[in-house]
XYZ file of C-alpha atoms in Angstrom:
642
model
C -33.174 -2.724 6.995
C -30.402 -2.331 4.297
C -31.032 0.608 2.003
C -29.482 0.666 -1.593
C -27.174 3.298 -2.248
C -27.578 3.632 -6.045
C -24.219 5.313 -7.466
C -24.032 6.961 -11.245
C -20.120 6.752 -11.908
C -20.182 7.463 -15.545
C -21.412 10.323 -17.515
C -24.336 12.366 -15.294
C -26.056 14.258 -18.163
C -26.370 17.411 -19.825
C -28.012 20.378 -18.870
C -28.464 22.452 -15.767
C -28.284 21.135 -12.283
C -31.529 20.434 -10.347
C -31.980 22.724 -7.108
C -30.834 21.311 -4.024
C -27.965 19.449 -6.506
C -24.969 18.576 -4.527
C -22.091 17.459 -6.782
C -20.802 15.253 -4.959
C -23.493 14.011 -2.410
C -26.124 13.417 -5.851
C -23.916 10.749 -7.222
C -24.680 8.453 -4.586
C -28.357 8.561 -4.151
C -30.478 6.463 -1.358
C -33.516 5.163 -2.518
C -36.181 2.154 -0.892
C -35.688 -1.089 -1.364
C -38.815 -2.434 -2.565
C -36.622 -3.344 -5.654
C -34.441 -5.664 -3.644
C -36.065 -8.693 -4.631
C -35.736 -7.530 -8.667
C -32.017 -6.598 -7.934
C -31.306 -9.826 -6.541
C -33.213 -11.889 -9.499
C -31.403 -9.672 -12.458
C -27.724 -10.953 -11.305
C -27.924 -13.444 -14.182
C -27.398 -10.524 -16.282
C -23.810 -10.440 -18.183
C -23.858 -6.688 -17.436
C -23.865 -6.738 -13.312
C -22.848 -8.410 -10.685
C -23.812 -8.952 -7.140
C -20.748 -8.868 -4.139
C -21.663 -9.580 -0.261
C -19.391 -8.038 2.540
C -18.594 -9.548 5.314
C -20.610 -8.210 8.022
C -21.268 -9.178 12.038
C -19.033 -11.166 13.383
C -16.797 -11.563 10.146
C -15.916 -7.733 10.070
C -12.400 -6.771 10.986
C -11.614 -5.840 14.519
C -9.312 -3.230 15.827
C -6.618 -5.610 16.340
C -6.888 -7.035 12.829
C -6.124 -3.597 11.290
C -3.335 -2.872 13.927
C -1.683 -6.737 12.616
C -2.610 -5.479 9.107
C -0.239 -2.962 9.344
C 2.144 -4.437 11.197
C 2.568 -7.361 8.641
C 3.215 -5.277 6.261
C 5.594 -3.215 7.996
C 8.109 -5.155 9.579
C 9.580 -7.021 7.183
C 12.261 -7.183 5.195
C 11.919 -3.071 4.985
C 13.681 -2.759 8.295
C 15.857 -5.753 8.089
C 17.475 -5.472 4.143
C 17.126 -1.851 3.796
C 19.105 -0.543 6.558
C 22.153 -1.301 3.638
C 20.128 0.817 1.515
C 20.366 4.237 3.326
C 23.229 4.186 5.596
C 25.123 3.397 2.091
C 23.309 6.603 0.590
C 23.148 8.906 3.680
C 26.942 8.385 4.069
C 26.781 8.521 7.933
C 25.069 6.749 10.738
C 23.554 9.879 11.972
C 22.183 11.102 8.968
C 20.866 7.485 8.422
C 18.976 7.740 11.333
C 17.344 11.061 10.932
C 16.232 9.618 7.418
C 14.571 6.776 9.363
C 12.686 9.187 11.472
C 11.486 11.780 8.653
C 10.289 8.616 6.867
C 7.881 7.559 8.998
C 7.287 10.790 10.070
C 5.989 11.469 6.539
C 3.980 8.181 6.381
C 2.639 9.008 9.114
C 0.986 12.736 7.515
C 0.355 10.561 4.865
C -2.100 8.298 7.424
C -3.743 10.941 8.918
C -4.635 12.473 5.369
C -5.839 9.335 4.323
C -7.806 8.656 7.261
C -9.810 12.255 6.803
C -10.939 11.028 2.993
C -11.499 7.607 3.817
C -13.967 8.880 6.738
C -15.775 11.801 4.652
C -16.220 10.189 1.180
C -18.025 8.801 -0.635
C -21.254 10.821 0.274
C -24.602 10.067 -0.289
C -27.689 11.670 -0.117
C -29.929 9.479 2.135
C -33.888 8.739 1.524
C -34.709 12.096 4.043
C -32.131 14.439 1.911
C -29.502 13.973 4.159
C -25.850 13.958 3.247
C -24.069 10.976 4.728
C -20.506 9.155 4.702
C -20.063 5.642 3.805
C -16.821 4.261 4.496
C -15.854 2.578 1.339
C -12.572 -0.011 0.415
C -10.539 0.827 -2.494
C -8.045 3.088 -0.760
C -6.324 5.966 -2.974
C -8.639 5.488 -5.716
C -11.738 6.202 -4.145
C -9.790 9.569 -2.794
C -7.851 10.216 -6.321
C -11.477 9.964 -7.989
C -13.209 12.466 -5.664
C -10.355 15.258 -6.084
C -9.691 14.811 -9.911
C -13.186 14.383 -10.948
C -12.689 15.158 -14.454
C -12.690 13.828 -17.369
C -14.292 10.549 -16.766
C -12.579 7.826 -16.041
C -9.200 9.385 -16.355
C -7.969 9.009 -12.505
C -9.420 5.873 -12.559
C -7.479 4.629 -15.823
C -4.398 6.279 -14.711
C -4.402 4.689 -11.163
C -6.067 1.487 -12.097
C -3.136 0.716 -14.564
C -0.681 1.716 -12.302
C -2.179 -0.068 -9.666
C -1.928 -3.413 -11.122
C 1.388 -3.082 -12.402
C 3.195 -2.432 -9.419
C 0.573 -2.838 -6.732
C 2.202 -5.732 -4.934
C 5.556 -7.156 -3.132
C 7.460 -9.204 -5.703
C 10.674 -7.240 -4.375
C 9.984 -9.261 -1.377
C 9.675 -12.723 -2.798
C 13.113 -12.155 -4.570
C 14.019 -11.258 -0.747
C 12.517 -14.265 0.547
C 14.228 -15.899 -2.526
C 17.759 -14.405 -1.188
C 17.241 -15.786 2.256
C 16.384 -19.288 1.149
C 19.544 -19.256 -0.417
C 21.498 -18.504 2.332
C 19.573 -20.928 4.329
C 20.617 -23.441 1.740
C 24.719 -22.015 1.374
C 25.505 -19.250 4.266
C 28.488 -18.510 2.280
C 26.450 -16.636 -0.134
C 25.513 -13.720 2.912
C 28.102 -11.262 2.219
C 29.129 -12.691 -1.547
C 27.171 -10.719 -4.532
C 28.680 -13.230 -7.045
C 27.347 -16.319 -4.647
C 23.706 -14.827 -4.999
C 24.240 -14.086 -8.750
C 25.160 -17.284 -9.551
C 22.185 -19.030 -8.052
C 19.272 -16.096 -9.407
C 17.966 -19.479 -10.943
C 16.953 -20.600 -7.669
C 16.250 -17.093 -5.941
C 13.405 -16.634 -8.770
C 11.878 -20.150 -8.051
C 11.673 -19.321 -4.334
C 10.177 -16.493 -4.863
C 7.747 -17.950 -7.489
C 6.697 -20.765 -4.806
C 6.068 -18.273 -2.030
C 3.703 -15.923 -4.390
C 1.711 -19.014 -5.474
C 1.578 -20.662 -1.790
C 0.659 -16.817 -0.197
C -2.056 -16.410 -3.389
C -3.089 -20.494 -2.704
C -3.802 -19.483 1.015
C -5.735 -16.035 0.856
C -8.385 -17.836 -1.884
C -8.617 -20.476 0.222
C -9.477 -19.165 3.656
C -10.902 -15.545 4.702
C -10.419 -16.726 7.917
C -7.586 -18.691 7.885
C -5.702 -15.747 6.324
C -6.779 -13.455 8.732
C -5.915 -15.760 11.757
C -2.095 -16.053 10.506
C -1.837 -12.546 9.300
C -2.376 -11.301 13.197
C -0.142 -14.500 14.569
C 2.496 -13.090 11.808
C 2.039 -9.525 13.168
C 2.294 -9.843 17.252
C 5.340 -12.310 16.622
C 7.362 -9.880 14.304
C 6.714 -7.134 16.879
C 7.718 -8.821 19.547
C 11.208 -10.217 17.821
C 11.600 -6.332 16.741
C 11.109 -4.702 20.536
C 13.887 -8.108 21.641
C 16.231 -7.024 18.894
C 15.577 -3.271 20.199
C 16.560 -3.831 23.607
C 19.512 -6.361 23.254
C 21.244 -4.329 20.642
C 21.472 -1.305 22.969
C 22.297 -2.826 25.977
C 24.483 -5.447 23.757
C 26.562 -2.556 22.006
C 26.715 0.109 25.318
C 28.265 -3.491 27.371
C 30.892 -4.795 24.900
C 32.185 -2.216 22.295
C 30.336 0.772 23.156
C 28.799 0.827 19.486
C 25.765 3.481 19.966
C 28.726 6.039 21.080
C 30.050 5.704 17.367
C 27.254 6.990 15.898
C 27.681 10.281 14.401
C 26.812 12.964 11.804
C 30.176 12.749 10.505
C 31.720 10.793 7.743
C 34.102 7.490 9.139
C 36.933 8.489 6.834
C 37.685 7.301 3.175
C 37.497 3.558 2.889
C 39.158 1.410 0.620
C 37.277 0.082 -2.381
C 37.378 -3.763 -1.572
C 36.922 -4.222 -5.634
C 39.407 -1.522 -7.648
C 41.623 -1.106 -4.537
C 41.195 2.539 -4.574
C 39.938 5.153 -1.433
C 36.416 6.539 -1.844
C 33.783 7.671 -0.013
C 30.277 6.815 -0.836
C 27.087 8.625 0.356
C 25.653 11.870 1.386
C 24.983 13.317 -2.230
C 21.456 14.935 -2.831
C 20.826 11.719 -4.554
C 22.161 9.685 -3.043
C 20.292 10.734 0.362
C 17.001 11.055 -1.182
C 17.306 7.523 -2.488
C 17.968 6.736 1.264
C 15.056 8.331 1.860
C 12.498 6.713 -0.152
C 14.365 3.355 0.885
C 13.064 4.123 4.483
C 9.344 4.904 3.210
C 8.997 1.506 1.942
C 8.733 -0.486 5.591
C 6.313 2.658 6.469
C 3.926 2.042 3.678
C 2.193 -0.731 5.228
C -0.192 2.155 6.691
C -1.940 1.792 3.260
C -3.309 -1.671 4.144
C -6.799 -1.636 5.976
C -7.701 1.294 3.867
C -8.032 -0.833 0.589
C -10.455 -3.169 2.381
C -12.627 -0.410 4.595
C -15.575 -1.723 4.117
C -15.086 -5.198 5.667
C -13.327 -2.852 9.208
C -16.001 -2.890 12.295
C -16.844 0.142 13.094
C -14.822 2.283 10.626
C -15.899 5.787 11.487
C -15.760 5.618 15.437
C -12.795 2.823 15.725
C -10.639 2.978 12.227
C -8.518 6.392 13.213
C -7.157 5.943 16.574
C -6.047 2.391 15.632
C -4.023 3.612 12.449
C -2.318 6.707 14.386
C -1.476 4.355 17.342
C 0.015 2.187 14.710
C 1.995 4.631 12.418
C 3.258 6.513 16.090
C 4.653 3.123 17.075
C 6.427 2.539 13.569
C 7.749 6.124 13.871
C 9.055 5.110 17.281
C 10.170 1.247 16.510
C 11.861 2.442 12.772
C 14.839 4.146 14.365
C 15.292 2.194 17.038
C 15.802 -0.645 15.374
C 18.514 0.539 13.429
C 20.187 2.399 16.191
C 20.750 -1.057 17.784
C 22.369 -1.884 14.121
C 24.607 0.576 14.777
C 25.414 0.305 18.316
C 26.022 -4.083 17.577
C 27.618 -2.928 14.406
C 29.000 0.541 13.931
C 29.397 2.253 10.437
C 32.820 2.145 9.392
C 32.262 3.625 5.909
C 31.033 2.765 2.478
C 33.020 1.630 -0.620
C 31.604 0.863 -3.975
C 30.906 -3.025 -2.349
C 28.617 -1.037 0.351
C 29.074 -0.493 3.716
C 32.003 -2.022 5.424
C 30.684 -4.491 8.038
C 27.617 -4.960 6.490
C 26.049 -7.602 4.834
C 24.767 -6.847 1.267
C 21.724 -8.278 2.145
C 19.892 -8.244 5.368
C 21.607 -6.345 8.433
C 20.021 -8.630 10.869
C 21.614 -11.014 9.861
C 25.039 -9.442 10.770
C 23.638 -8.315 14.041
C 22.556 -11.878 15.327
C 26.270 -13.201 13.654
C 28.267 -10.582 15.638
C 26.160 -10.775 18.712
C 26.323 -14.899 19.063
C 29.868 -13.841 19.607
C 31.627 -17.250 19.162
C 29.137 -19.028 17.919
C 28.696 -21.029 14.643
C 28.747 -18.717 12.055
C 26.556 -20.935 9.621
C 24.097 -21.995 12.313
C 23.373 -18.578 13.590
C 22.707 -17.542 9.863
C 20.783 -20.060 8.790
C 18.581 -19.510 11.946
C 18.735 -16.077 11.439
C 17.716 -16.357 7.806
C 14.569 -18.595 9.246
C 13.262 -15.580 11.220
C 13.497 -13.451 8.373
C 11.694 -15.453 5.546
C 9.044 -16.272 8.155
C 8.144 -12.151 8.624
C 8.470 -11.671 4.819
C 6.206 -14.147 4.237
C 3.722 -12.383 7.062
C 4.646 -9.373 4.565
C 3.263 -11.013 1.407
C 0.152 -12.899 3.168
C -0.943 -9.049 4.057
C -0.505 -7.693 0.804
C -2.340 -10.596 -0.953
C -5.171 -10.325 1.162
C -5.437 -6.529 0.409
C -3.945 -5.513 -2.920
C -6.780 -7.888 -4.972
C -9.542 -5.916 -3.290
C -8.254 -2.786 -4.727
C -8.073 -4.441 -7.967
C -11.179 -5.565 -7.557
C -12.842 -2.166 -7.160
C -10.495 -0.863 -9.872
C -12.384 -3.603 -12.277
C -15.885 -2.559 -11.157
C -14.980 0.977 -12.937
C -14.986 -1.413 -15.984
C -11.860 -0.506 -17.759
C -10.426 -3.711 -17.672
C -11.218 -6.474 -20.352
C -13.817 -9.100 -18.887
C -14.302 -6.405 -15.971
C -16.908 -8.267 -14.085
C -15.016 -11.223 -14.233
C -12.353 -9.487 -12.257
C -14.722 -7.791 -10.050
C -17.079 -10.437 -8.699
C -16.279 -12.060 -5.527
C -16.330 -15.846 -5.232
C -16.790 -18.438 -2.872
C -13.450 -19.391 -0.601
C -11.969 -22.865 -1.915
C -13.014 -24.011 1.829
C -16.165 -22.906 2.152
C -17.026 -25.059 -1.331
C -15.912 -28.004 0.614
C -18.655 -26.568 3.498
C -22.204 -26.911 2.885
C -24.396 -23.748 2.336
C -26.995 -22.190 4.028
C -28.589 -21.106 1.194
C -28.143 -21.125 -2.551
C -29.497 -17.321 -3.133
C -26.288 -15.052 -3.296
C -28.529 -12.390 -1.274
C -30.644 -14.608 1.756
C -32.305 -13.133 4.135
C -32.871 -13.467 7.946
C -30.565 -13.253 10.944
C -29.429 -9.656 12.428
C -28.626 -8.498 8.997
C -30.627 -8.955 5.295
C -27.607 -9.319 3.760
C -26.122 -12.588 5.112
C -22.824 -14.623 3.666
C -23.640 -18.614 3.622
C -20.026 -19.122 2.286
C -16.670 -16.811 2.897
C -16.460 -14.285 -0.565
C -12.787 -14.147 -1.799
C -11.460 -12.058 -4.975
C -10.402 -15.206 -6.977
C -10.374 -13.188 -9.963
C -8.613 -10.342 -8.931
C -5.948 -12.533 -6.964
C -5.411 -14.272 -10.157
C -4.370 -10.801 -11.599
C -2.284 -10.194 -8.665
C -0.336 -13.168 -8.998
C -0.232 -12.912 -12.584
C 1.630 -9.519 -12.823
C 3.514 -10.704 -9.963
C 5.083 -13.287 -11.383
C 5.939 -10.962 -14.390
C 7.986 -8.705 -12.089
C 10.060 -11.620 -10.753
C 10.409 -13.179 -13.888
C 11.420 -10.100 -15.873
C 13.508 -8.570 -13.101
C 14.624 -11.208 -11.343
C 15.904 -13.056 -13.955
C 17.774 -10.080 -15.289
C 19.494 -8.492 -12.405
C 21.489 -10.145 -9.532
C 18.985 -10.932 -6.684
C 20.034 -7.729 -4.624
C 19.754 -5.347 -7.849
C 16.156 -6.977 -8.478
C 14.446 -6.106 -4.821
C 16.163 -2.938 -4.499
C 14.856 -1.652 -7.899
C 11.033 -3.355 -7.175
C 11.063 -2.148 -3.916
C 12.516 1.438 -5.222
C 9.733 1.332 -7.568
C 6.819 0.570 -5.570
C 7.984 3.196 -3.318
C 8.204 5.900 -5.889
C 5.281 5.322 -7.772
C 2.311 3.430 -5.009
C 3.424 6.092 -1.985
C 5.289 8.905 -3.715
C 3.432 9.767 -7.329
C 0.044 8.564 -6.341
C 0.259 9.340 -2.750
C 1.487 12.971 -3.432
C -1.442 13.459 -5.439
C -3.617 12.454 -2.853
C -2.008 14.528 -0.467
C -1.497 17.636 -2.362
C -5.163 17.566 -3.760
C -6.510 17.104 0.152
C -3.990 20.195 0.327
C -6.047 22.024 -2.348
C -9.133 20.817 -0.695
C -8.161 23.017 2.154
C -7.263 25.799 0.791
C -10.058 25.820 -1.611
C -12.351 26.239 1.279
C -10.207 28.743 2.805
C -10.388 30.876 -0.259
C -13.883 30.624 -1.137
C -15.602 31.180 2.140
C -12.956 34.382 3.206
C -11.421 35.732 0.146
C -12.711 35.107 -2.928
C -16.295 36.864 -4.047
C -19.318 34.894 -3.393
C -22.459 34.292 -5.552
C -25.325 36.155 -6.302
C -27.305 35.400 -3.587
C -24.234 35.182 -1.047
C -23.666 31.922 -1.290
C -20.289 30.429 -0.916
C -18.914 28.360 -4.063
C -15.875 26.091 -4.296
C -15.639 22.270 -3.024
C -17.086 23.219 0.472
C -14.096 20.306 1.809
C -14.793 22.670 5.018
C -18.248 21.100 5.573
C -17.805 17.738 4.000
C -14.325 16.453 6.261
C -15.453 14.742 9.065
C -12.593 13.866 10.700
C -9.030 15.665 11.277
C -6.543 15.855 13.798
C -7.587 18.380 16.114
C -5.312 21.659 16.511
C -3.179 20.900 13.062
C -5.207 21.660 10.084
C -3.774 21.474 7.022
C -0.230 20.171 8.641
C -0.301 17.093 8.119
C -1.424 17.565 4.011
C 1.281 20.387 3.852
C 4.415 17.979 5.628
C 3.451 14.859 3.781
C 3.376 16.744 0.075
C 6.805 18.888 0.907
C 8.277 15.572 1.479
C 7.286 13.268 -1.517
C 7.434 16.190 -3.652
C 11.410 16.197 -2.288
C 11.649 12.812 -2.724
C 9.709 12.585 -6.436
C 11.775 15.585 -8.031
C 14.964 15.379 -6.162
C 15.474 11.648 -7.941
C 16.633 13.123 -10.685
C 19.708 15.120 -9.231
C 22.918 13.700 -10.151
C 24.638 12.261 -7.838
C 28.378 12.645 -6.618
C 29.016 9.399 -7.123
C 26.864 6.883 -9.679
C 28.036 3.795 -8.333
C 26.143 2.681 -4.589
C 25.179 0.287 -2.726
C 21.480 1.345 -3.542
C 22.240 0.319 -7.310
C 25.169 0.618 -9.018
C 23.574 -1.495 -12.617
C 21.795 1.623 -13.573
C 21.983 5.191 -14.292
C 20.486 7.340 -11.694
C 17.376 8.762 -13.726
C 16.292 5.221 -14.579
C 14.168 4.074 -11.836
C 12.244 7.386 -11.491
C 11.648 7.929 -15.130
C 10.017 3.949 -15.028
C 8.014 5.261 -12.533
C 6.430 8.173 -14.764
C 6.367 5.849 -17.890
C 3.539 3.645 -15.341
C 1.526 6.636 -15.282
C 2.062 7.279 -18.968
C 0.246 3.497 -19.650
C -2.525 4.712 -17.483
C -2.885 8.248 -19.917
C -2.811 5.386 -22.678
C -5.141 3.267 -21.501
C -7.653 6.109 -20.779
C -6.848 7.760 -24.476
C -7.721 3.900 -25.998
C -11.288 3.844 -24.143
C -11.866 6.998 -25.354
C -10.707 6.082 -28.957
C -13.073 3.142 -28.816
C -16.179 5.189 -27.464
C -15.659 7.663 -30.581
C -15.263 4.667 -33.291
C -18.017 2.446 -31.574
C -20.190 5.602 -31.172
C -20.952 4.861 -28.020
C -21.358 6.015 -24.628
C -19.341 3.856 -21.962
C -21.534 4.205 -18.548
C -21.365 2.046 -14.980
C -23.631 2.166 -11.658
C -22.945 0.703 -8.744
C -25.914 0.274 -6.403
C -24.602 0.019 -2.974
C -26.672 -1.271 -0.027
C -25.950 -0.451 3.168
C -27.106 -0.487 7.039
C -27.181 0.736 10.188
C -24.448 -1.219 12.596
C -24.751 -1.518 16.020
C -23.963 1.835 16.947
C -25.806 3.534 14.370
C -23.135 3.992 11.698
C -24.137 3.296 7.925
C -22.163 0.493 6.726
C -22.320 -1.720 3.088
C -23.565 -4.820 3.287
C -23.329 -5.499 -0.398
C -22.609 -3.857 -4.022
C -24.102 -4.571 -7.172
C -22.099 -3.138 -10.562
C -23.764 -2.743 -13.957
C -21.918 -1.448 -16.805
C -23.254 -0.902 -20.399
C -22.728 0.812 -23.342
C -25.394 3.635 -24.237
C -25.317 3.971 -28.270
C -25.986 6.873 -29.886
């Protein structure tokens, strides 16, 4: 029997706090359903909506998540960025410590993620109980239980943020790139080739956004099915590419020997004909650094859509560590077979010598097919590539909307319930229904789903801002320029600004219990006061406590704050069209909307004279194993006047 969870997100009240009040547990109340019936019937209303989850059969298995992350990960992170660092770490060994410290930190990152997503949001069941409802949305949900105050502030910072740079348009350029040298292999390792046909890069990577966006509204299914044929076929080329580098570069040229801590040597500038060396400036390796996080962020996937994962709280853990211990393992192997096909020989102020300025790969298949047809095995090559980027965008899309979706149930957004219903899949319109009630009944569950439920509204915003990026970028900078800075970007801000404050607050979390329960005084009656994280986290590594919070917020706070040392040299292969601070300081300014945005709403509360409030009612039920999961949300948002 599914029980509504009935959740108060705007303002609670005045005055004291009932007995028995639990902060956090009190915002998410259980009550009987009796109502269901009058729920279902008030949908009409312009001020809710009613969204089904999948549930049964249609849930996401294990392997699903494992693909999720997977698609996202192997991509053109590990096959264009490669450039990226060994150009900034200045060495091949240095390169490939980066590419283990990377992961390493996405992978604290994971497990801190995995202990919110697990413990909140609570909810205080019909018997008083506390309970944990794993719940999709990702970051926010975690962002809005740390920073609880003011109202709506997280939300409007993150939200903002979110949909501005929530997505992979640095990808489509990259998919863009590849088409092109599909189309004219001369252009692989020609800058001015590329720049002269942006034109075209920008419409490739316009078609692929619309065809990715075209499928995921489409088909549920359908999207899922590919996603997981993308994933097991771009691990498989990734292990191949593993294993014949090595063996390649140990057999003919004896490659992996040349890799080493130490610089090659000066090299001479193939442009101004002068000898410099590149690389291995504080800058320059911490922009190496958060070049590496970007393939690792794919761990952020299944988290945005938690609440359509089977079995969440028993199954949802193991599968993400497996996943981000393989990418820690796979990252720097992959590149150490770069390096053993293709050693470094040294940077110059066109990049690394030997290297393409856009996709390593494809300069390990050209120097491994030996005698080969240079054109053919590029063009192949290039095939490969824009086939796992697209795996890369089909994963995002069928994520990122879901997040904006929940972000548009907070109701900040104009026409918010537009943006955060859930409609039917273009297929399953072409299907006929079981029923015409959004909410039927019968079967295993009460809440059952006649048709597949896509975001169409919130993929429309996804593509919409999506296309702004390329547009505005792309059409601005040379093709290489444009990913590297959108891909530098997302990085910064999605994994390093927001996911530091994730991290860091989990941090304070900890130590806040520490603190409360054995130093600081207690209250009158001895009770122990603070955020009681100590009783709430359900879920940790064992034996490591606070470790992974601690390694994960040393890092991005590195890699946030040491992006504005200058570095030795302002011209790299990781950008040379911009000043240093640039990037970064965009990166803040996305934040700075979000303050905006959050200082308007409250502008237009005080001139309205009115009180902005939302509830979402939540129902959820037991699932086979006995594990509370939502079956279905409904969101009302009004304004109280005064």
């Amino acid at each position: 029997m599914p029980m509504p969870v009935e959740i108060e997100m705007g303002h609670l009240g005045d005055g004291p706090e009932p007995d028995g009040w639990d902060g956090d547990a009190d915002r998410h109340n259980l009550r009987y359903d009796a109502d269901l019936a009058a729920d279902q019937a008030s949908v009409g209303r312009n001020d809710r909506i009613f969204n089904a989850y999948p549930v049964n059969r249609n849930l996401l298995s294990q392997f699903t998540v494992f693909c999720l992350i997977l698609n996202r990960t192997i991509g053109s992170g590990i096959f264009a960025q490669p450039y990226n660092v060994v150009s900034g770490a200045g060495s091949s060994g240095l390169a490939l410590v980066i590419w283990v410290l990377a992961p390493l930190v996405c992978l604290c990152q994971a497990a801190c993620w995995t202990e919110m997503a697990l413990s909140i949001p609570r909810a205080r069941d019909v018997d008083g109980s506390i309970v944990a409802t794993p719940k999709s949305g990702g970051d926010k949900n975690y962002l809005e239980y740390i920073y609880k105050f003011p109202d709506l502030f997280i939300t409007c910072v993150y939200g903002v943020t979110f949909i501005l740079l929530g997505n992979l348009s640095g990808n489509a350029i990259q998919l863009g790139v590849l088409m092109e040298t599909i189309r004219d292999p001369s252009c692989t390792n020609d800058p001015d080739c590329l720049d002269s046909k942006r034109g075209q890069v920008v419409g490739w990577a316009l078609g692929s956004l619309l065809l990715v966006a075209l499928f995921n509204i489409t088909t549920r299914r359908g999207a899922i099915l590919l996603n997981n044929v993308f994933a097991t076929g771009k691990l498989a080329l990734v292990v191949i590419m593993i294993f014949l580098g090595i063996i390649w570069g140990a057999v003919h040229k004896d490659g992996c020997r040349q890799i080493s801590f130490l610089p090659p040597g000066p090299a001479t500038d193939l442009v101004q004909g002068s000898t410099q060396q590149f690389g291995g400036s504080l800058n320059e390796v911490i922009q190496a650094f958060t070049f590496a996080m970007f393939p690792s962020t794919g761990f952020e996937q299944p988290f945005y859509v938690l609440a359509e994962v089977k079995q969440p709280r028993r199954k949802f853990a193991p599968v993400v560590m497996f996943t981000m211990g393989l990418m820690l393992v796979l990252n720097p192997l992959i590149n150490t077979s770069y390096f053993c096909v293709n050693p470094y020989l040294g940077s110059s102020s066109a990049g690394p010598i030997g290297y393409s300025m856009t996709n390593a790969a494809i300069n390990y298949f050209s120097t491994i097919s030996g005698g080969a047809d240079t054109n053919t095995v590029i063009r192949g090559t290039s095939v490969l590539f824009v086939l796992s980027i697209f795996g890369n965008l089909l994963s995002v899309v069928f994520t990122s909307p879901r997040v904006k979706q929940e972000i548009a149930k907070e109701g900040i957004l104009p026409k918010s319930l537009m943006f955060a219903s859930s409609s039917d899949s273009l297929l399953s319109r072409l299907q006929s229904s079981s029923s015409s009630s959004p909410y039927p009944g019968g079967g295993d569950s009460h809440v059952q789903i006649p048709r597949e439920q896509v975001p169409l509204a919130a993929t429309l915003l996804h593509l919409s801002w999506e296309i702004i990026l390329v547009v505005a970028v792309g059409s601005t900078m040379s093709p290489t320029e444009a990913y590297n800075t959108i891909s530098y970007l997302y990085t910064y801000v999605i994994t390093g600004i927001l996911g530091f404050m994730v991290v860091a607050g989990l941090l304070y979390l900890r130590l806040d219990a520490v603190l409360h329960r054995y130093v600081l005084p207690r209250g009158p009656h001895g009770e122990v006061k603070g955020r009681h994280w100590d009783t709430k986290s359900e879920w940790s590594i064992p034996y490591v406590g606070a470790l992974p919070a601690l390694v994960s917020s040393v890092g991005l706070a590195i890699m946030l704050f040491g992006a504005f040392a200058k570095p030795a040299h302002e011209q790299t292969g990781a950008g040379a069209q911009t000043k240093w601070w640039v990037k970064p300081l965009v990166g803040w300014c996305a934040l700075l909307l979000g303050v905006l945005w959050w200082l308007g709403i409250q502008l237009r509360q005080y001139l309205g004279q009115y009180t902005f409030r939302r509830r979402r009612t939540t129902y959820v039920e037991a699932d086979e194993v006995g594990d509370l999961i939502q079956t279905a949300e409904m969101v009302t948002v009004w304004r109280d006047y005064k």
